[in-house]
Short mmCIF file of C-alpha atoms in Angstrom, two decimals:
data_model
loop_
_atom_site.label_atom_id
_atom_site.label_comp_id
_atom_site.label_asym_id
_atom_site.label_seq_id
_atom_site.Cartn_x
_atom_site.Cartn_y
_atom_site.Cartn_z
CA MET C 1 82.26 129.96 -11.41
CA ILE C 2 84.06 129.68 -7.96
CA ILE C 3 83.37 125.18 -8.56
CA MET C 4 84.82 126.06 -12.61
CA ALA C 5 88.02 127.77 -11.15
CA SER C 6 88.32 125.04 -8.24
CA LEU C 7 88.30 122.81 -11.23
CA VAL C 8 90.64 123.83 -13.70
CA ASP C 9 93.10 124.71 -10.76
CA TYR C 10 93.33 121.22 -9.90
CA GLU C 11 93.81 120.02 -13.68
CA ASP C 12 96.85 122.10 -14.63
CA SER C 13 98.12 121.76 -10.89
CA ASP C 14 102.12 121.56 -11.88
CA SER C 15 102.50 119.13 -8.19
CA ASP C 16 104.33 115.64 -8.57
CA PRO C 17 101.28 113.26 -9.60
CA ASP C 18 102.72 110.51 -7.15
CA GLN C 19 102.47 112.90 -4.76
CA ASP C 20 99.28 114.43 -5.85
CA LEU C 21 97.56 110.74 -5.80
CA GLN C 22 98.47 110.36 -1.76
CA SER C 23 97.54 113.23 -1.00
CA ALA C 24 94.50 114.54 -2.65
CA ALA C 25 91.37 113.72 -0.61
CA PRO C 26 87.71 112.90 -2.55
CA ARG C 27 86.10 116.38 -3.05
CA PRO C 28 82.36 115.06 -2.73
CA HIS C 29 81.07 118.47 -3.62
CA LEU C 30 82.09 117.71 -6.98
CA GLU C 31 80.01 114.60 -8.00
CA LEU C 32 76.76 116.72 -5.56
CA TYR C 33 76.91 119.36 -8.16
CA LYS C 34 77.61 117.22 -10.79
CA ASP C 35 74.42 115.11 -10.35
CA GLN C 36 72.15 118.68 -9.72
CA SER C 37 73.39 121.10 -12.21
CA PRO C 38 73.26 119.57 -15.84
CA ILE C 39 75.97 122.87 -17.20
CA MET C 40 78.19 120.74 -14.86
CA SER C 41 77.67 117.21 -16.22
CA SER C 42 78.25 118.76 -19.80
CA PHE C 43 81.20 120.21 -19.31
CA LEU C 44 82.52 117.52 -17.42
CA SER C 45 80.99 115.07 -19.73
CA SER C 46 82.96 117.35 -22.72
CA SER C 47 85.67 117.51 -21.06
CA SER C 48 85.97 113.25 -20.65
CA SER C 49 86.06 113.07 -24.38
CA SER C 50 88.25 116.01 -25.18
CA SER C 51 90.86 114.31 -23.35
CA SER C 52 92.32 111.28 -21.05
CA VAL C 53 91.21 111.54 -17.68
CA VAL C 54 92.57 109.36 -15.00
CA SER C 55 90.27 108.48 -11.83
CA VAL C 56 91.87 107.26 -8.70
CA SER C 57 89.76 106.65 -6.02
CA GLY C 58 87.14 108.79 -6.55
CA CYS C 59 89.57 112.20 -8.64
CA ARG C 60 90.04 112.70 -12.38
CA LYS C 61 93.70 113.80 -13.73
CA ARG C 62 94.42 115.05 -16.37
CA ALA C 63 97.23 112.91 -18.27
CA GLN C 64 100.21 114.72 -19.84
CA PRO C 65 99.73 114.63 -24.10
CA GLN C 66 101.75 112.55 -25.68
CA PRO C 67 103.85 114.33 -28.84
CA ALA C 68 102.73 111.81 -32.38
CA VAL C 69 105.88 110.96 -34.06
CA VAL C 70 104.89 110.59 -38.12
CA ARG C 71 107.40 108.07 -39.47
CA PRO C 72 107.97 108.55 -43.25
CA TYR C 73 107.02 105.06 -44.91
CA VAL C 74 110.16 102.79 -46.25
CA PRO C 75 109.64 100.34 -48.66
CA LYS C 76 110.24 97.06 -47.57
CA ARG C 77 112.88 96.76 -50.34
CA GLN C 78 114.68 99.78 -49.25
CA ARG C 79 114.80 98.76 -45.54
CA VAL C 80 116.23 95.29 -46.95
CA SER C 81 118.77 97.18 -48.59
CA THR C 82 119.40 99.18 -45.54
CA ALA C 83 120.10 96.73 -43.37
CA ALA C 84 122.58 94.52 -45.51
CA ALA C 85 124.32 97.62 -46.04
CA GLN C 86 124.42 98.67 -42.01
CA THR C 87 125.69 94.16 -41.01
CA PRO C 88 129.57 94.84 -40.86
CA GLU C 89 131.02 92.33 -42.89
CA THR C 90 132.26 89.07 -41.94
CA PRO C 91 135.66 87.49 -43.78
CA HIS C 92 134.77 85.10 -46.77
CA THR C 93 135.36 81.15 -45.86
CA PRO C 94 135.78 79.52 -48.97
CA HIS C 95 133.57 76.44 -49.67
CA THR C 96 135.62 72.91 -48.91
CA PRO C 97 134.86 70.56 -51.10
CA PRO C 98 133.98 67.12 -50.69
CA PRO C 99 136.37 64.38 -50.97
CA ALA C 100 137.37 61.92 -53.41
CA GLY C 101 134.25 59.00 -53.58
CA ALA C 102 131.79 61.33 -51.36
CA ARG C 103 128.89 58.92 -52.68
CA LEU C 104 131.03 55.93 -51.60
CA LEU C 105 127.77 53.55 -51.46
CA SER C 106 126.25 54.53 -53.97
CA GLU C 107 128.85 54.89 -57.32
CA VAL C 108 129.40 51.05 -59.04
CA SER C 109 132.70 50.90 -61.14
CA GLU C 110 132.11 51.18 -64.49
CA ARG C 111 135.37 48.27 -64.65
CA VAL C 112 132.71 45.95 -62.13
CA ARG C 113 129.31 46.83 -64.22
CA PRO C 114 130.30 44.52 -67.03
CA PHE C 115 130.73 41.54 -64.92
CA LEU C 116 127.74 41.52 -62.72
CA ALA C 117 125.20 39.66 -64.72
CA LEU C 118 127.57 37.14 -65.79
CA LYS C 119 127.65 33.96 -64.48
CA ALA C 120 131.32 32.94 -62.92
CA SER C 121 133.48 31.40 -65.09
CA ARG C 122 136.82 29.53 -64.60
CA VAL C 123 139.62 31.56 -62.23
CA GLU C 124 141.92 34.04 -64.17
CA LEU C 125 145.11 33.99 -62.52
CA PRO C 126 147.36 37.71 -62.24
CA ARG C 127 150.80 38.31 -63.79
CA ARG C 128 151.12 42.37 -64.08
CA VAL C 129 151.40 44.59 -61.25
CA GLN C 130 148.40 47.14 -61.83
CA CYS C 131 149.15 49.94 -59.41
CA LEU C 132 150.61 50.78 -56.83
CA LEU C 133 149.43 51.87 -53.37
CA GLN C 134 151.38 53.92 -50.19
CA ALA C 135 149.37 55.57 -47.72
CA HIS C 136 149.99 53.46 -44.65
CA GLN C 137 152.14 54.46 -42.46
CA GLY C 138 152.83 51.29 -40.99
CA PRO C 139 152.83 47.03 -41.94
CA VAL C 140 149.54 46.35 -43.39
CA ASN C 141 147.80 43.12 -41.69
CA THR C 142 144.83 42.32 -43.78
CA LEU C 143 143.03 43.14 -46.87
CA GLN C 144 139.66 42.52 -48.03
CA TRP C 145 136.89 43.34 -51.00
CA SER C 146 133.39 44.72 -50.45
CA PRO C 147 130.94 41.24 -50.40
CA VAL C 148 128.61 43.26 -51.99
CA ASP C 149 129.25 42.83 -56.03
CA HIS C 150 128.30 46.00 -57.24
CA LEU C 151 130.51 48.23 -54.54
CA SER C 152 133.18 44.95 -55.11
CA HIS C 153 135.68 47.78 -56.13
CA LEU C 154 136.31 48.55 -52.12
CA LEU C 155 139.03 47.28 -51.22
CA LEU C 156 139.41 47.66 -47.22
CA SER C 157 142.96 47.57 -45.47
CA ALA C 158 143.78 47.68 -41.71
CA SER C 159 147.41 48.72 -40.48
CA MET C 160 149.61 49.07 -38.02
CA ASP C 161 149.39 52.88 -38.14
CA ASN C 162 146.42 52.88 -36.50
CA THR C 163 143.57 53.62 -39.22
CA CYS C 164 141.46 51.42 -41.49
CA LYS C 165 141.41 53.00 -45.45
CA VAL C 166 138.93 52.36 -47.59
CA TRP C 167 140.58 52.26 -51.89
CA ASP C 168 138.90 52.44 -55.16
CA GLY C 169 141.32 49.46 -55.78
CA VAL C 170 139.93 48.48 -59.54
CA ASP C 171 140.02 52.27 -61.15
CA GLY C 172 143.14 54.18 -60.34
CA GLY C 173 144.04 53.11 -56.52
CA ARG C 174 142.48 55.73 -54.97
CA SER C 175 142.29 56.01 -51.46
CA LEU C 176 138.61 57.08 -50.63
CA ARG C 177 138.23 57.12 -47.28
CA THR C 178 140.22 56.91 -43.63
CA TYR C 179 139.03 55.73 -40.50
CA SER C 180 140.73 56.74 -37.49
CA THR C 181 138.48 54.97 -35.09
CA HIS C 182 141.46 53.43 -32.84
CA ARG C 183 143.90 54.62 -30.72
CA GLY C 184 145.95 51.95 -30.98
CA ALA C 185 147.28 49.23 -34.11
CA VAL C 186 144.27 47.69 -35.94
CA ARG C 187 144.93 44.07 -36.10
CA ASP C 188 142.09 43.12 -37.71
CA ALA C 189 138.79 44.20 -39.52
CA CYS C 190 136.45 43.12 -41.68
CA TRP C 191 133.18 44.45 -44.13
CA LEU C 192 129.66 43.30 -42.74
CA PRO C 193 127.50 41.51 -45.09
CA CYS C 194 125.56 43.90 -46.17
CA GLY C 195 128.83 46.14 -47.31
CA ARG C 196 127.75 49.55 -45.22
CA ARG C 197 129.50 48.71 -42.25
CA LEU C 198 133.22 48.09 -41.00
CA LEU C 199 134.36 45.42 -38.05
CA SER C 200 137.42 46.67 -36.73
CA GLY C 201 140.05 45.72 -33.40
CA SER C 202 142.71 47.26 -31.81
CA PHE C 203 145.50 47.18 -29.66
CA ASP C 204 143.90 49.99 -27.45
CA GLY C 205 141.65 47.11 -25.87
CA THR C 206 138.63 47.97 -28.47
CA ALA C 207 136.02 46.24 -30.98
CA ALA C 208 134.42 49.48 -32.84
CA LEU C 209 131.85 48.96 -35.60
CA THR C 210 131.96 51.78 -38.14
CA ASP C 211 129.75 53.20 -40.96
CA ALA C 212 131.44 53.23 -44.21
CA GLU C 213 129.96 56.38 -45.95
CA THR C 214 130.45 58.67 -43.19
CA GLY C 215 133.07 57.50 -40.95
CA GLN C 216 131.24 58.17 -37.75
CA THR C 217 131.57 55.07 -35.44
CA VAL C 218 128.59 53.34 -34.91
CA ALA C 219 129.26 51.63 -31.67
CA GLN C 220 132.51 50.85 -29.65
CA MET C 221 133.03 47.90 -27.27
CA ASP C 222 135.97 48.03 -24.44
CA ASN C 223 137.38 44.12 -24.36
CA GLY C 224 140.03 44.91 -21.50
CA PHE C 225 142.35 43.12 -23.61
CA LYS C 226 144.49 43.84 -27.02
CA VAL C 227 142.43 42.36 -29.95
CA THR C 228 144.08 41.05 -32.14
CA CYS C 229 140.55 39.63 -34.26
CA VAL C 230 137.31 39.91 -34.84
CA ALA C 231 134.37 37.92 -36.59
CA PRO C 232 130.68 39.30 -37.36
CA ARG C 233 128.36 36.36 -37.10
CA PRO C 234 127.03 35.00 -40.20
CA SER C 235 122.88 35.20 -39.16
CA ASP C 236 123.18 38.14 -36.90
CA PRO C 237 126.17 40.38 -37.93
CA ASP C 238 125.54 42.72 -35.13
CA VAL C 239 126.85 40.13 -33.00
CA PHE C 240 129.98 39.18 -33.32
CA LEU C 241 133.33 37.63 -31.64
CA SER C 242 136.14 39.22 -30.73
CA GLY C 243 139.31 37.81 -29.36
CA GLY C 244 142.83 38.65 -28.03
CA PHE C 245 145.97 38.73 -25.29
CA SER C 246 143.33 36.80 -23.44
CA SER C 247 142.24 33.45 -22.39
CA GLU C 248 138.96 34.83 -23.38
CA VAL C 249 136.61 34.95 -26.33
CA LYS C 250 133.74 37.54 -25.86
CA ALA C 251 130.26 37.41 -27.98
CA TRP C 252 128.98 41.01 -28.25
CA ASP C 253 125.62 42.38 -29.38
CA ALA C 254 126.61 45.74 -31.55
CA ARG C 255 123.20 46.84 -30.70
CA CYS C 256 123.14 47.34 -26.62
CA ARG C 257 127.25 47.42 -25.90
CA LYS C 258 126.80 44.59 -24.24
CA VAL C 259 129.03 41.62 -23.64
CA LEU C 260 126.62 38.52 -24.22
CA ARG C 261 128.58 35.38 -23.89
CA VAL C 262 132.23 34.58 -22.73
CA TYR C 263 134.13 31.96 -24.10
CA LYS C 264 137.03 30.60 -21.53
CA ALA C 265 139.85 28.71 -22.37
CA ALA C 266 143.53 27.54 -20.66
CA VAL C 267 145.12 29.50 -23.20
CA GLN C 268 147.25 32.66 -23.39
CA GLN C 269 145.92 34.57 -26.70
CA THR C 270 143.54 33.66 -29.06
CA LEU C 271 145.21 34.70 -32.97
CA ASP C 272 141.45 33.81 -34.98
CA VAL C 273 137.90 32.63 -34.81
CA LEU C 274 135.64 31.38 -37.20
CA PHE C 275 132.07 30.86 -37.65
CA LEU C 276 130.88 27.64 -39.30
CA SER C 277 127.54 26.12 -39.67
CA GLY C 278 125.63 29.27 -40.11
CA GLY C 279 126.88 30.53 -36.73
CA ARG C 280 126.03 28.08 -34.37
CA GLU C 281 129.52 27.21 -34.29
CA PHE C 282 132.72 28.15 -34.04
CA VAL C 283 136.44 27.50 -34.34
CA SER C 284 139.11 29.46 -32.13
CA SER C 285 142.66 29.33 -32.94
CA THR C 286 145.15 29.90 -29.73
CA ASP C 287 148.95 29.59 -28.99
CA ALA C 288 148.74 26.36 -26.87
CA VAL C 289 151.61 24.25 -28.27
CA SER C 290 152.93 21.68 -26.21
CA ARG C 291 154.23 17.74 -25.72
CA ASP C 292 151.11 17.06 -26.22
CA SER C 293 149.34 19.19 -29.32
CA ALA C 294 146.45 17.40 -29.28
CA GLU C 295 144.69 19.66 -26.89
CA ARG C 296 143.98 23.56 -27.42
CA THR C 297 145.36 24.55 -30.84
CA LEU C 298 142.10 24.66 -32.02
CA ILE C 299 139.01 24.27 -30.63
CA ALA C 300 135.81 24.08 -31.30
CA TRP C 301 132.75 25.99 -29.28
CA ASP C 302 128.56 25.93 -29.16
CA PHE C 303 127.86 29.69 -29.92
CA GLN C 304 124.88 29.34 -27.44
CA THR C 305 126.00 27.41 -24.60
CA THR C 306 129.95 28.49 -24.74
CA ALA C 307 130.17 24.73 -24.36
CA LYS C 308 133.52 23.24 -25.81
CA LEU C 309 132.32 20.65 -28.66
CA SER C 310 136.14 19.82 -29.20
CA ASN C 311 139.98 20.09 -28.76
CA GLN C 312 141.24 17.54 -30.61
CA ILE C 313 141.01 19.16 -34.18
CA PHE C 314 144.84 19.31 -34.87
CA HIS C 315 147.28 17.54 -33.67
CA GLU C 316 150.41 19.56 -34.56
CA ARG C 317 152.75 21.00 -32.75
CA TYR C 318 152.22 23.99 -34.90
CA THR C 319 150.25 27.29 -34.36
CA CYS C 320 147.77 28.26 -36.47
CA PRO C 321 147.63 32.16 -37.44
CA SER C 322 144.71 32.75 -39.60
CA LEU C 323 141.74 30.58 -40.40
CA SER C 324 139.16 31.06 -43.68
CA ALA C 325 136.05 28.91 -44.67
CA HIS C 326 135.22 27.75 -48.01
CA PRO C 327 132.30 29.23 -49.74
CA LEU C 328 130.48 26.51 -50.71
CA ASP C 329 132.18 23.33 -49.14
CA ALA C 330 131.44 22.32 -45.21
CA SER C 331 135.07 22.91 -44.63
CA PHE C 332 137.98 25.23 -43.76
CA ILE C 333 141.25 25.35 -43.89
CA ALA C 334 144.39 26.69 -41.03
CA GLN C 335 147.19 28.83 -42.05
CA THR C 336 150.58 26.80 -39.94
CA ASN C 337 153.64 27.75 -38.62
CA GLY C 338 154.92 24.91 -40.64
CA GLY C 339 155.25 26.52 -43.74
CA TYR C 340 151.83 24.51 -44.94
CA ILE C 341 147.78 24.83 -45.10
CA ALA C 342 146.05 22.33 -43.08
CA LEU C 343 142.23 21.25 -44.62
CA PHE C 344 139.53 20.66 -42.02
CA SER C 345 135.72 19.02 -41.92
CA ALA C 346 132.92 22.02 -40.95
CA GLN C 347 131.34 19.55 -39.67
CA ARG C 348 131.92 17.20 -36.02
CA PRO C 349 133.88 15.88 -35.26
CA TYR C 350 136.29 18.33 -37.31
CA ARG C 351 138.30 15.95 -39.09
CA MET C 352 141.38 17.51 -40.91
CA ASN C 353 142.28 15.81 -44.49
CA LYS C 354 145.73 14.25 -44.16
CA ARG C 355 145.61 13.94 -48.18
CA ARG C 356 145.35 17.73 -49.03
CA ARG C 357 148.33 20.08 -48.00
CA TYR C 358 149.26 22.77 -49.73
CA GLU C 359 152.72 23.53 -49.37
CA GLY C 360 155.21 25.54 -50.83
CA HIS C 361 154.78 28.94 -48.79
CA LYS C 362 156.58 29.53 -45.61
CA VAL C 363 155.04 31.46 -42.44
CA GLU C 364 158.08 31.61 -40.27
CA GLY C 365 156.15 33.74 -37.50
CA PHE C 366 154.43 36.09 -39.88
CA ALA C 367 150.09 36.59 -39.16
CA VAL C 368 149.79 35.26 -43.11
CA HIS C 369 146.41 35.25 -43.97
CA CYS C 370 144.96 32.20 -46.36
CA GLY C 371 141.58 32.48 -48.55
CA PHE C 372 139.62 31.15 -51.82
CA SER C 373 138.11 32.46 -54.46
CA ALA C 374 134.76 33.26 -54.99
CA ASP C 375 133.87 29.73 -56.47
CA GLY C 376 136.17 28.23 -53.86
CA SER C 377 138.43 26.17 -56.81
CA VAL C 378 141.70 28.55 -55.93
CA LEU C 379 143.64 28.98 -52.42
CA VAL C 380 145.65 31.77 -52.56
CA SER C 381 148.23 32.55 -49.34
CA GLY C 382 151.08 35.29 -49.16
CA SER C 383 154.50 33.86 -47.86
CA SER C 384 157.16 35.54 -45.38
CA THR C 385 159.12 35.97 -48.33
CA GLY C 386 157.24 38.02 -50.11
CA SER C 387 156.16 35.99 -52.74
CA VAL C 388 152.00 34.80 -53.31
CA HIS C 389 150.78 31.22 -54.23
CA PHE C 390 148.52 29.39 -55.36
CA TYR C 391 146.68 26.55 -54.93
CA ASP C 392 144.44 24.27 -56.84
CA TYR C 393 141.69 23.19 -54.06
CA GLN C 394 140.90 19.41 -55.05
CA SER C 395 144.88 18.62 -56.09
CA SER C 396 146.48 20.71 -53.71
CA ARG C 397 149.21 21.62 -56.58
CA THR C 398 150.78 25.08 -57.18
CA LEU C 399 148.87 26.75 -59.99
CA LYS C 400 151.93 30.14 -59.61
CA THR C 401 153.34 31.82 -57.86
CA LEU C 402 154.47 35.51 -57.85
CA ASP C 403 156.97 37.60 -57.13
CA ALA C 404 154.96 40.29 -55.07
CA HIS C 405 157.34 41.99 -52.41
CA GLU C 406 160.60 42.48 -51.06
CA HIS C 407 159.45 41.93 -47.21
CA ALA C 408 156.67 39.66 -45.67
CA CYS C 409 153.67 39.19 -47.98
CA VAL C 410 150.81 38.84 -45.26
CA CYS C 411 147.57 38.89 -46.70
CA ALA C 412 146.48 38.21 -50.56
CA ALA C 413 142.89 38.64 -51.60
CA LEU C 414 141.36 37.24 -54.88
CA HIS C 415 138.49 39.76 -56.10
CA PRO C 416 135.00 38.27 -56.12
CA VAL C 417 133.88 39.20 -59.67
CA LEU C 418 136.75 40.50 -62.05
CA PRO C 419 139.26 37.55 -63.15
CA ALA C 420 142.38 37.77 -62.05
CA VAL C 421 142.50 40.80 -60.13
CA THR C 422 144.25 40.58 -56.66
CA ALA C 423 145.24 42.48 -53.87
CA THR C 424 148.33 41.70 -52.03
CA CYS C 425 150.13 43.54 -48.94
CA ASP C 426 153.29 43.56 -46.74
CA TRP C 427 154.60 44.26 -43.84
CA THR C 428 156.34 47.67 -44.72
CA GLY C 429 153.10 48.88 -45.73
CA GLU C 430 152.56 48.66 -49.32
CA ILE C 431 149.80 47.85 -51.22
CA LYS C 432 149.57 45.78 -54.83
CA ILE C 433 146.43 45.10 -56.98
CA TRP C 434 147.59 42.54 -59.90
CA THR C 435 145.61 41.76 -62.79
#
């Protein structure tokens, strides 16, 4: 009985557990009687089964029982509805519809579709204005239709208002995309042959490659000078040339954003660049005019070696603000400030054809562009007087003159698929679609 009282007194003690554990000394008489007395052994075993016992340094202590909490079952549906009711309401944000032309590169114009399977026929010339596009806040420098036939309803424009735009130039003239890649005036822009990317050069000193669908900048390279002209290499469109207010023309690789080659000449500005022979050679137009005008006005370069192939191409004292290659023949044309377009061979030694001269328009210091129809039979040029001139490629005679704009018309582009459709722009930012 004395042993039982001692055990019960120890278990019901109200002393602090930490102090008990530190001050309690092992009691060998408990273990002794546990081994010797069957009654004591059965009592200890029954106590351990009815309640939890903590054993520390040979001592046993009963843990305080915790009151059991029984939670009623709540169905899942009721829990979800209750949680939703307790969640604070957030202000509703209205859904913004996708911009017009969200699927820019997957839609085919219903007007273009019937002409995709047809063979190219005789070029027709425009007669009247179909629509007027006014969205640029500055002069428009260049226009170009998409080079992919089923996307040829897309028209690219570059402006001095620091933006490029893509328009639906065939069905209504809607502005589909605006690209604000540059911080300065966009002097030149063009489609890559795949029709999914845009290459542009700006007065902010950069040349940029932009995804036409998403508007994301794929690559942007700092040239260190104002860029006035860019040209992708036909055999490798990720490689391109850029020139501008510098004596250098740089060849860039957009994949690694590095300069591949530098072409240096004793000039102050490059006006335009044009690839020849599938990208093995190119021609640069410069601002160099002197008494010996046969030197440095047009320079032919070897792309791989950066060597000058010829600088005795143009023998007249006029600068050439724009160049364009014939789509089929081995020839190219140069717009001159003499008020005419000169024709050259695209093969060495790049002789000028003195029997063909396309004249009737005026340049007068504007960067007036010139170009060809898809089959190369018709040549088109703007004019500082605001008119558009169409010439026969073979005979060089004037086919038609349009009084297109009140101010200088700096670019005109014939549609590659649709007959008679032509886009023109002027120095005030006005764009017109003719048919």
